[in-house]
Amino acid sequence: MSGPVVRQWICEARHIAVLTGAGMSAESGVPTFRDAQTGLWAQFNPQDLATEDAFRAHPQRVWDWYQFRRELVRGVQPNAGHHALASVAQRHPGRLSLITQNVDDLHQRAGHADAIALHGALLQDRWLDIPRACCSVDALEDGHPPRCPVCGNLRRPAVVWFGEHLPPDALAAAEAAVQACDLMLVIGTSGVLYPAAGLVLGAHQRGVRVVIINPEPTDLDPVADVVLRERAAQCLPSLLED
Ligand code: OAD
């Protein structure tokens, strides 16, 4: 019953804001953040690896963990859910804004070039400390992580770590998208992390319809108008077809 209602809302909506989380990429074979610790990494808690303090204390350990995740992401493909969302955005320019907490590039590879990446990009690096004149990416000293051979400044993954601010441009774009929407789809996120989860609360407070797509209960279920207990890649193609 709920699926047809949501399809109707999607057809009627003037602007749709979509927030995705790790569950969006689960069917591509990327473990969700909280399931990601396998093998070698099982002994570590992501919250103890994904911080600036952890990187400064154990740069090689944290770098190698990110290299492991980078290899994993390079080896997988966008799924039918990523493609369905990108297809709506391409068929109806300006009608859908995609906000993602995911640092993989699967939305972008599916064709969603203007996805708003709240938590940065796993496959990119940046300098750990403010770069000096000597810091050049063309003259890096190899290592885990690579560093500036002159001042020792380290390269780090260009993701948002726990305790760090979100990129202001991305947050502003996400807030503007939510402000402009009259329907919000919340896909594959546990809804525990702010400010991302706050975007959904803000939409709900404005009276915007909120639809959650997630096989498990989430912290945001209480503000949802409809919860579809389904997997993203299975549910989105039929939900979003014209
Ligand atoms: P989580 O790992 O917290 O939650 C993943 C969600 O996806 C859970 O609610 C699952 O039930 C759901 N899920 C699993 N498979 C699914 C599927 N096939 N279809 C739809 N949903 C599915 O991931 P996030 O909510 O993204 O932050 O976590 C948000 C942030 O917390 C991450 O960006 C990361 C993490 O700590 C940082 O790295 C700063």
PDB file of N, CA, C and O in Angstrom, residues 34 47 101 119 162 189-198:
ATOM      1  N   ARG A  34      29.183   0.697  10.112  1.00  0.00           N
ATOM      2  CA  ARG A  34      29.267  -0.072  11.353  1.00  0.00           C
ATOM      3  C   ARG A  34      29.500  -1.564  11.118  1.00  0.00           C
ATOM      4  O   ARG A  34      29.775  -2.306  12.050  1.00  0.00           O
ATOM      5  N   GLN A  47      35.335   4.618  15.069  1.00  0.00           N
ATOM      6  CA  GLN A  47      35.394   5.901  15.792  1.00  0.00           C
ATOM      7  C   GLN A  47      36.793   6.164  16.336  1.00  0.00           C
ATOM      8  O   GLN A  47      37.144   7.294  16.659  1.00  0.00           O
ATOM      9  N   GLN A 101      25.917  11.150   2.608  1.00  0.00           N
ATOM     10  CA  GLN A 101      26.919  11.040   3.680  1.00  0.00           C
ATOM     11  C   GLN A 101      28.037  10.098   3.251  1.00  0.00           C
ATOM     12  O   GLN A 101      29.009   9.925   3.977  1.00  0.00           O
ATOM     13  N   HIS A 119      30.389  14.446   3.580  1.00  0.00           N
ATOM     14  CA  HIS A 119      31.515  13.934   4.366  1.00  0.00           C
ATOM     15  C   HIS A 119      32.785  13.755   3.550  1.00  0.00           C
ATOM     16  O   HIS A 119      33.690  13.027   3.949  1.00  0.00           O
ATOM     17  N   PHE A 162      35.404  12.310  12.524  1.00  0.00           N
ATOM     18  CA  PHE A 162      34.601  12.631  13.709  1.00  0.00           C
ATOM     19  C   PHE A 162      35.209  13.849  14.398  1.00  0.00           C
ATOM     20  O   PHE A 162      36.433  13.938  14.555  1.00  0.00           O
ATOM     21  N   THR A 189      20.310   5.220   5.766  1.00  0.00           N
ATOM     22  CA  THR A 189      21.096   5.835   6.844  1.00  0.00           C
ATOM     23  C   THR A 189      20.458   5.530   8.184  1.00  0.00           C
ATOM     24  O   THR A 189      19.228   5.507   8.307  1.00  0.00           O
ATOM     25  N   SER A 190      21.325   5.305   9.187  1.00  0.00           N
ATOM     26  CA  SER A 190      20.815   5.026  10.531  1.00  0.00           C
ATOM     27  C   SER A 190      20.303   6.300  11.201  1.00  0.00           C
ATOM     28  O   SER A 190      19.617   6.232  12.213  1.00  0.00           O
ATOM     29  N   GLY A 191      20.677   7.460  10.648  1.00  0.00           N
ATOM     30  CA  GLY A 191      20.157   8.720  11.177  1.00  0.00           C
ATOM     31  C   GLY A 191      20.730   9.105  12.519  1.00  0.00           C
ATOM     32  O   GLY A 191      20.130   9.897  13.257  1.00  0.00           O
ATOM     33  N   VAL A 192      21.905   8.590  12.824  1.00  0.00           N
ATOM     34  CA  VAL A 192      22.480   8.883  14.146  1.00  0.00           C
ATOM     35  C   VAL A 192      23.445  10.062  14.104  1.00  0.00           C
ATOM     36  O   VAL A 192      23.808  10.593  15.150  1.00  0.00           O
ATOM     37  N   LEU A 193      23.896  10.425  12.905  1.00  0.00           N
ATOM     38  CA  LEU A 193      24.976  11.406  12.836  1.00  0.00           C
ATOM     39  C   LEU A 193      24.450  12.785  12.429  1.00  0.00           C
ATOM     40  O   LEU A 193      23.732  12.908  11.431  1.00  0.00           O
ATOM     41  N   TYR A 194      24.820  13.783  13.207  1.00  0.00           N
ATOM     42  CA  TYR A 194      24.436  15.171  12.906  1.00  0.00           C
ATOM     43  C   TYR A 194      25.650  15.897  12.357  1.00  0.00           C
ATOM     44  O   TYR A 194      26.766  15.504  12.642  1.00  0.00           O
ATOM     45  N   PRO A 195      25.474  16.919  11.544  1.00  0.00           N
ATOM     46  CA  PRO A 195      24.210  17.585  11.192  1.00  0.00           C
ATOM     47  C   PRO A 195      23.353  16.901  10.117  1.00  0.00           C
ATOM     48  O   PRO A 195      22.257  17.373   9.849  1.00  0.00           O
ATOM     49  N   ALA A 196      23.824  15.790   9.513  1.00  0.00           N
ATOM     50  CA  ALA A 196      23.036  15.188   8.419  1.00  0.00           C
ATOM     51  C   ALA A 196      21.612  14.862   8.882  1.00  0.00           C
ATOM     52  O   ALA A 196      20.633  15.213   8.207  1.00  0.00           O
ATOM     53  N   ALA A 197      21.498  14.204  10.034  1.00  0.00           N
ATOM     54  CA  ALA A 197      20.165  13.811  10.502  1.00  0.00           C
ATOM     55  C   ALA A 197      19.294  15.040  10.766  1.00  0.00           C
ATOM     56  O   ALA A 197      18.067  15.003  10.590  1.00  0.00           O
ATOM     57  N   GLY A 198      19.930  16.135  11.169  1.00  0.00           N
ATOM     58  CA  GLY A 198      19.190  17.375  11.442  1.00  0.00           C
ATOM     59  C   GLY A 198      18.502  17.927  10.206  1.00  0.00           C
ATOM     60  O   GLY A 198      17.480  18.627  10.307  1.00  0.00           O
TER      61      GLY A 198
END
